[in-house]
Amino acid sequence: MSNAIDLKLDSLRAAGAHGLMAHIVVGYPSLAASERLLLTIADSGADLIELQIPFTDPVADGPTILKANLASLANGIRVRDCFTFAERMAKKLTNVPLLFMTYINIPFNYGVEAFCRDSAAAGLAGLIVPDIPPEETAENYHGLCLGHSLHPIYVLSPSCTDSRIELIGARATGFLYATARVGITGARDGSRIAGLEAFAARLRSRVKVPLALGFGLSSREHVDEVKPLFDISVLGSRVIDLYNQGADEKAALDGVSSFLRSLR
Amino acid sequence: MDGFKVDSFASHGHFGPYGGRYVPEMLVSALEALERAYLEARADSAFQAELECLLRTWSGRPTPLYFARNLSARLGGARIYLKQEGLGQTGSHKVNNCIGQALLARRMGKTRLIAETGAGQHGLATASVAARFGFECEIFMGELDMARQRPNVFWMEQLGAKVTPVPYGSRTLKEAVNASFKNWIENLENTYLLVGSALSSHPYPSMVRDFQSVIGREVRSQLQEAEGRLPDVLVACVGGGSNSIGLFHPFLDEKSVRLVGVEAGGLGLESGLHSARFKGGKHGIIEGYKSYFLQNEDGQTLTTHSVAAGLDYAGVGPEHALLHDLGRVEYVSATDAEVLAALKLLMKTEGIIPALESSHAVAEAVRRAPGLPKDCIMVVNLSGRGDKDIFIVAEALKDKAWLEFLERKAKAGYDE
């Protein structure tokens, strides 16, 4: 059976469409509310969605997502809750591939093999674990992902040398997640993303899989810049910021929805 | 593996199963560049000569190895020597590493130093080398640690560093480590992350150990001069583990030398309020390296406790993790109460005020020395002096006169 990410990317390519990937932190602001947020995001046109399993030490995340991680943990969210949540959501969202995003200590503690097995069984299509470079085998994370038909999505940035891009590119399946800048996650102001064309060209000449771009995308203008160069735009912190700005939950969900719809 | 010394540069920073470089890809090239720069510097005699000169003339090395005659007599067992790292510049062993890394940062063309700090000793040492070498400097410190280590914050600021509070999580060292890492990711071009203990991603654990090994090398030659032989027991406190690995490393392959690391037992292991990673922790991969961490069933790091801010950390350096598994170093813990008693005993017998961190090592000496023969030589590393702890200690000892003094000063205010 084909992986849901591949099917989605094939259909986007056939339609000549640009993909949107959104991100939520499971359990933020509560498990029930993150379900409503997720369904709103899917309904507003997201093509893929990352479900972050909260972690106490998310090194690559900026203030917005870090606070959401800690708030979710303060709510008592456990890893097993994230699996239950993901399984329920995967059944509801048959046309939107879901990916777990987390840090390596979570699968390492769970048992990497069990983590991959249970992720696949829950209906997830891929994993994004930013702190596992190829040199660190971490109990065969890469091989176990593939063995369970999950795409291990790697994250690259403009600071990566050409040889690193080639090394990761050769391993990449599904798509590759590039960061728009060297830094941590977080929405930012300004409409131009520096050096984007050159970075895209550097990646395209060395990577065969589709490319996503994230970190700091926060406006329609950003996404318009990304569209001709990358296959997918990733909206993470901006969605959570918008959600947080809502006066009540309805306003929060409306804000997120109208933003995502405006990107089409 | 021949002996217990691991050439981690030949194994991508691994100490057996521990260590490594578990970081987002965007940091890999920065860490590779750092590793290359360090290996070149290490092999450069001009670099080593400048380091040696600064350690001697600016920092005050070698630090004394002092025979604690009164303490030894009081305990009635081993002959106890104290390695007085607190007598160096900035009052702790931290400066050894900071001088080395500052020279490296300058060699790499960086203009800004950032660091994390718990007790503030590493922040103070970083701020001092930044002032000495003309770097811009920012220190990340948990809000809780800032509140309890105000004297060091004051000095860091006077030295020209910006001290940035970290307001989330346990508001201690772990969050400061996290915040400094994030800031480094955001400022790779001009910034050098000066890691203060023998942990984090490769090459930091090995590099910090190399810079701190001056402690053990000096002990070796000083004891040779004083006693004409090797020590029998070495004792040091273990937070991240830099002072202890610095003391132990030159002796790792001397099988006759017993090595003892003392973790923070806090309010007791059964209370859950401690920082004893080897007794209460398990394997994990956090903040860029694999080691033992205090964490829950899911792998979320747990909050820690110690009367000594510098030991209040959920992880431990990866080389210690390997030495623990190999049984080469014995890891024990001392409670806050034992630590305060040891501090008082050392002050009263020898006229020396050790840092609360170092007092953990003293507490182990108090426990162990009486049972050892009189010709046994024990070296206790006093990694720092206790000036910085005056507020914590005065509070713990319920010193009324000090409290009244503070109230009087606060009421009087200061002239504008």
CSV table of N, CA and C in Angstrom, one decimal, chain A residues 53-62 66 70 73 77-80 103-106 108-110 130-139 155-157 159-161 164 168 179 181-185 215, chain B residues 12-14 19-30 32 168-169 174-175 177-178 181-188 202 282-288 290-291 293 295-302:
chain,number,residue,atom,x,y,z
A,53,ILE,N,4.2,15.9,19.5
A,53,ILE,CA,4.1,15.3,20.9
A,53,ILE,C,4.9,16.1,21.8
A,54,PRO,N,4.3,16.7,22.8
A,54,PRO,CA,5.0,17.7,23.6
A,54,PRO,C,6.2,17.1,24.3
A,55,PHE,N,7.2,17.9,24.4
A,55,PHE,CA,8.5,17.5,25.1
A,55,PHE,C,9.0,18.7,25.9
A,56,THR,N,9.6,18.3,27.1
A,56,THR,CA,10.1,19.3,28.0
A,56,THR,C,11.2,20.2,27.4
A,57,ASP,N,12.0,19.6,26.5
A,57,ASP,CA,13.2,20.3,26.0
A,57,ASP,C,13.2,20.4,24.5
A,58,PRO,N,12.3,21.1,23.9
A,58,PRO,CA,12.2,21.2,22.4
A,58,PRO,C,13.2,22.2,21.8
A,59,VAL,N,14.5,21.7,21.6
A,59,VAL,CA,15.6,22.6,21.3
A,59,VAL,C,15.4,23.5,20.0
A,60,ALA,N,14.6,23.0,19.0
A,60,ALA,CA,14.5,23.7,17.8
A,60,ALA,C,13.3,24.6,17.8
A,61,ASP,N,12.5,24.6,18.9
A,61,ASP,CA,11.3,25.4,18.9
A,61,ASP,C,11.4,26.8,19.6
A,62,GLY,N,10.8,27.8,18.9
A,62,GLY,CA,10.8,29.1,19.5
A,62,GLY,C,9.7,29.3,20.6
A,66,LEU,N,7.3,26.4,22.1
A,66,LEU,CA,7.8,25.9,23.4
A,66,LEU,C,6.7,26.1,24.5
A,70,LEU,N,5.0,23.2,26.9
A,70,LEU,CA,5.0,23.1,28.3
A,70,LEU,C,3.6,23.2,28.9
A,73,LEU,N,2.0,19.7,28.6
A,73,LEU,CA,2.6,18.8,29.6
A,73,LEU,C,2.0,19.2,30.9
A,77,ILE,N,-0.7,15.8,29.6
A,77,ILE,CA,-0.7,15.0,28.4
A,77,ILE,C,0.4,14.0,28.4
A,78,ARG,N,0.1,12.8,28.1
A,78,ARG,CA,1.1,11.7,28.1
A,78,ARG,C,1.3,11.3,26.6
A,79,VAL,N,2.4,10.6,26.4
A,79,VAL,CA,2.7,10.1,25.0
A,79,VAL,C,1.5,9.2,24.5
A,80,ARG,N,1.0,8.4,25.4
A,80,ARG,CA,-0.1,7.5,25.0
A,80,ARG,C,-1.3,8.3,24.6
A,103,TYR,N,10.8,15.1,19.5
A,103,TYR,CA,12.2,15.0,19.7
A,103,TYR,C,12.6,13.6,20.0
A,104,ILE,N,13.9,13.2,19.7
A,104,ILE,CA,14.3,11.8,19.7
A,104,ILE,C,14.1,11.1,21.1
A,105,ASN,N,14.1,11.9,22.2
A,105,ASN,CA,14.0,11.2,23.5
A,105,ASN,C,12.6,10.6,23.7
A,106,ILE,N,11.6,11.1,23.0
A,106,ILE,CA,10.3,10.5,23.2
A,106,ILE,C,10.2,9.1,22.5
A,108,PHE,N,12.8,7.3,21.8
A,108,PHE,CA,13.9,6.5,22.4
A,108,PHE,C,13.3,5.9,23.7
A,109,ASN,N,12.6,6.6,24.5
A,109,ASN,CA,12.0,6.1,25.7
A,109,ASN,C,10.9,5.1,25.5
A,110,TYR,N,10.1,5.4,24.5
A,110,TYR,CA,9.0,4.5,24.1
A,110,TYR,C,9.5,3.2,23.6
A,130,PRO,N,13.6,16.3,14.6
A,130,PRO,CA,14.7,17.1,14.1
A,130,PRO,C,16.1,16.9,14.7
A,131,ASP,N,16.1,16.2,15.9
A,131,ASP,CA,17.4,16.0,16.5
A,131,ASP,C,18.0,14.6,16.3
A,132,ILE,N,17.8,14.1,15.1
A,132,ILE,CA,18.4,12.8,14.9
A,132,ILE,C,19.1,12.8,13.5
A,133,PRO,N,20.4,13.3,13.5
A,133,PRO,CA,21.1,13.4,12.3
A,133,PRO,C,21.5,12.0,11.8
A,134,PRO,N,21.9,11.8,10.6
A,134,PRO,CA,22.1,10.4,10.0
A,134,PRO,C,23.3,9.7,10.7
A,135,GLU,N,24.2,10.4,11.3
A,135,GLU,CA,25.3,9.7,12.0
A,135,GLU,C,24.9,9.0,13.2
A,136,GLU,N,23.8,9.5,13.8
A,136,GLU,CA,23.3,8.9,15.1
A,136,GLU,C,22.2,7.9,14.7
A,137,THR,N,22.5,6.6,14.9
A,137,THR,CA,21.6,5.6,14.4
A,137,THR,C,20.3,5.5,15.3
A,138,ALA,N,20.5,5.9,16.6
A,138,ALA,CA,19.4,5.8,17.6
A,138,ALA,C,18.5,4.6,17.4
A,139,GLU,N,19.2,3.5,17.6
A,139,GLU,CA,18.4,2.2,17.5
A,139,GLU,C,17.8,2.0,16.1
A,155,VAL,N,15.1,17.4,8.3
A,155,VAL,CA,15.0,18.9,8.3
A,155,VAL,C,16.4,19.4,8.0
A,156,LEU,N,16.4,20.2,6.9
A,156,LEU,CA,17.7,20.8,6.4
A,156,LEU,C,17.6,22.3,6.6
A,157,SER,N,18.7,23.0,6.6
A,157,SER,CA,18.6,24.5,6.7
A,157,SER,C,19.7,25.1,5.8
A,159,SER,N,22.2,26.6,6.5
A,159,SER,CA,23.6,26.5,7.0
A,159,SER,C,24.2,25.1,6.6
A,160,CYS,N,23.4,24.2,6.1
A,160,CYS,CA,23.9,22.9,5.8
A,160,CYS,C,24.9,23.0,4.6
A,161,THR,N,26.0,22.3,4.7
A,161,THR,CA,27.0,22.3,3.6
A,161,THR,C,26.4,21.4,2.4
A,164,ARG,N,26.4,17.8,3.2
A,164,ARG,CA,25.3,17.4,4.1
A,164,ARG,C,24.0,17.3,3.3
A,168,ILE,N,21.9,13.8,3.2
A,168,ILE,CA,20.5,13.7,3.7
A,168,ILE,C,19.6,13.5,2.5
A,179,THR,N,14.4,24.6,6.2
A,179,THR,CA,14.0,25.8,7.0
A,179,THR,C,14.4,27.1,6.2
A,181,ARG,N,15.3,29.8,7.3
A,181,ARG,CA,16.4,30.5,7.8
A,181,ARG,C,17.1,29.6,8.8
A,182,VAL,N,18.3,30.0,9.3
A,182,VAL,CA,19.0,29.3,10.3
A,182,VAL,C,18.4,29.9,11.6
A,183,GLY,N,17.7,29.1,12.4
A,183,GLY,CA,17.1,29.6,13.6
A,183,GLY,C,16.2,28.6,14.2
A,184,ILE,N,15.4,29.1,15.1
A,184,ILE,CA,14.4,28.3,15.7
A,184,ILE,C,13.0,28.6,15.1
A,185,THR,N,12.0,27.8,15.4
A,185,THR,CA,10.7,28.1,14.9
A,185,THR,C,10.1,29.4,15.4
A,215,PHE,N,9.5,27.4,9.0
A,215,PHE,CA,10.3,28.3,9.9
A,215,PHE,C,10.1,29.8,9.6
B,12,HIS,N,33.3,9.8,16.6
B,12,HIS,CA,32.2,10.8,16.4
B,12,HIS,C,31.6,11.3,17.8
B,13,GLY,N,32.5,11.4,18.8
B,13,GLY,CA,32.0,12.0,20.0
B,13,GLY,C,31.3,11.0,20.9
B,14,HIS,N,31.5,9.7,20.6
B,14,HIS,CA,30.8,8.7,21.5
B,14,HIS,C,31.7,8.2,22.5
B,19,GLY,N,27.0,10.0,24.6
B,19,GLY,CA,27.5,11.2,23.9
B,19,GLY,C,26.9,11.4,22.6
B,20,GLY,N,27.7,11.7,21.6
B,20,GLY,CA,27.2,11.9,20.2
B,20,GLY,C,26.8,13.3,19.9
B,21,ARG,N,26.0,13.5,18.9
B,21,ARG,CA,25.7,14.8,18.4
B,21,ARG,C,24.2,14.8,17.9
B,22,TYR,N,23.3,14.7,18.9
B,22,TYR,CA,21.9,14.7,18.6
B,22,TYR,C,21.3,16.1,18.5
B,23,VAL,N,21.6,16.7,17.4
B,23,VAL,CA,21.1,18.1,17.2
B,23,VAL,C,20.4,18.3,15.9
B,24,PRO,N,19.6,19.4,15.8
B,24,PRO,CA,19.0,19.7,14.5
B,24,PRO,C,20.1,19.9,13.5
B,25,GLU,N,19.8,19.5,12.3
B,25,GLU,CA,20.8,19.5,11.2
B,25,GLU,C,21.5,20.8,11.0
B,26,MET,N,20.8,21.9,11.3
B,26,MET,CA,21.4,23.2,11.1
B,26,MET,C,22.6,23.5,12.0
B,27,LEU,N,22.7,22.7,13.1
B,27,LEU,CA,23.9,22.9,14.0
B,27,LEU,C,25.0,22.0,13.6
B,28,VAL,N,24.8,21.0,12.8
B,28,VAL,CA,25.8,20.0,12.5
B,28,VAL,C,27.1,20.7,12.0
B,29,SER,N,26.9,21.5,11.0
B,29,SER,CA,28.1,22.1,10.4
B,29,SER,C,28.8,23.0,11.4
B,30,ALA,N,28.1,23.7,12.2
B,30,ALA,CA,28.7,24.6,13.3
B,30,ALA,C,29.5,23.7,14.2
B,32,GLU,N,30.8,20.7,13.5
B,32,GLU,CA,31.9,20.2,12.8
B,32,GLU,C,33.0,21.2,12.7
B,168,TYR,N,10.9,30.0,32.0
B,168,TYR,CA,10.0,28.8,31.8
B,168,TYR,C,10.6,27.6,32.4
B,169,GLY,N,9.7,26.5,32.5
B,169,GLY,CA,10.2,25.2,33.0
B,169,GLY,C,10.5,25.3,34.5
B,174,LYS,N,18.9,23.6,33.4
B,174,LYS,CA,18.4,22.9,32.2
B,174,LYS,C,17.8,23.9,31.2
B,175,GLU,N,17.0,24.8,31.7
B,175,GLU,CA,16.3,25.8,30.8
B,175,GLU,C,17.4,26.8,30.3
B,177,VAL,N,20.5,26.0,29.6
B,177,VAL,CA,21.2,25.3,28.6
B,177,VAL,C,20.4,25.4,27.3
B,178,ASN,N,19.1,25.1,27.4
B,178,ASN,CA,18.2,25.1,26.3
B,178,ASN,C,18.1,26.5,25.6
B,181,PHE,N,21.4,27.3,23.7
B,181,PHE,CA,21.4,26.6,22.5
B,181,PHE,C,20.6,27.3,21.4
B,182,LYS,N,19.4,27.7,21.8
B,182,LYS,CA,18.5,28.4,20.8
B,182,LYS,C,19.1,29.7,20.4
B,183,ASN,N,19.7,30.4,21.3
B,183,ASN,CA,20.3,31.7,20.9
B,183,ASN,C,21.5,31.4,19.9
B,184,TRP,N,22.2,30.3,20.2
B,184,TRP,CA,23.3,30.0,19.3
B,184,TRP,C,22.8,29.7,17.9
B,185,ILE,N,21.7,28.9,17.8
B,185,ILE,CA,21.1,28.6,16.5
B,185,ILE,C,20.8,29.8,15.8
B,186,GLU,N,20.3,30.8,16.5
B,186,GLU,CA,19.9,32.1,15.9
B,186,GLU,C,21.0,33.0,15.5
B,187,ASN,N,22.2,32.8,16.0
B,187,ASN,CA,23.3,33.7,15.8
B,187,ASN,C,24.6,33.0,15.5
B,188,LEU,N,24.5,32.0,14.6
B,188,LEU,CA,25.7,31.1,14.4
B,188,LEU,C,26.9,31.9,13.8
B,202,HIS,N,29.0,16.6,20.9
B,202,HIS,CA,30.4,16.6,20.5
B,202,HIS,C,30.7,17.8,19.7
B,282,LYS,N,17.7,7.5,34.1
B,282,LYS,CA,17.7,6.4,33.2
B,282,LYS,C,18.3,7.0,31.9
B,283,HIS,N,18.5,6.1,30.9
B,283,HIS,CA,19.1,6.5,29.6
B,283,HIS,C,18.2,7.5,28.9
B,284,GLY,N,18.7,8.5,28.3
B,284,GLY,CA,17.9,9.4,27.5
B,284,GLY,C,18.8,10.1,26.5
B,285,ILE,N,18.2,10.8,25.6
B,285,ILE,CA,18.9,11.6,24.6
B,285,ILE,C,18.3,13.0,24.6
B,286,ILE,N,18.9,13.9,25.3
B,286,ILE,CA,18.3,15.2,25.6
B,286,ILE,C,19.4,16.3,25.5
B,287,GLU,N,19.0,17.4,24.9
B,287,GLU,CA,19.9,18.6,24.8
B,287,GLU,C,21.2,18.2,24.1
B,288,GLY,N,21.0,17.3,23.1
B,288,GLY,CA,22.2,17.0,22.2
B,288,GLY,C,23.0,15.9,22.5
B,290,LYS,N,23.5,11.7,24.5
B,290,LYS,CA,22.9,10.6,25.1
B,290,LYS,C,23.7,10.3,26.5
B,291,SER,N,22.9,10.1,27.5
B,291,SER,CA,23.5,9.9,28.8
B,291,SER,C,22.4,9.4,29.8
B,293,PHE,N,19.6,10.7,32.5
B,293,PHE,CA,18.9,11.9,32.8
B,293,PHE,C,17.8,11.5,33.8
B,295,GLN,N,14.2,11.7,34.4
B,295,GLN,CA,13.1,11.8,33.5
B,295,GLN,C,11.9,10.9,33.9
B,296,ASN,N,10.8,11.2,33.4
B,296,ASN,CA,9.6,10.4,33.8
B,296,ASN,C,9.5,9.2,32.8
B,297,GLU,N,8.5,8.5,32.9
B,297,GLU,CA,8.2,7.3,32.1
B,297,GLU,C,8.2,7.6,30.6
B,298,ASP,N,7.7,8.8,30.2
B,298,ASP,CA,7.6,9.2,28.9
B,298,ASP,C,8.9,9.8,28.3
B,299,GLY,N,9.9,10.1,29.2
B,299,GLY,CA,11.1,10.8,28.7
B,299,GLY,C,11.1,12.3,28.8
B,300,GLN,N,10.1,12.8,29.6
B,300,GLN,CA,10.1,14.2,29.9
B,300,GLN,C,11.1,14.4,31.1
B,301,THR,N,11.9,15.4,31.0
B,301,THR,CA,12.9,15.6,32.1
B,301,THR,C,12.2,16.1,33.3
B,302,LEU,N,12.7,15.7,34.4
B,302,LEU,CA,12.1,16.0,35.7
B,302,LEU,C,12.7,17.2,36.3
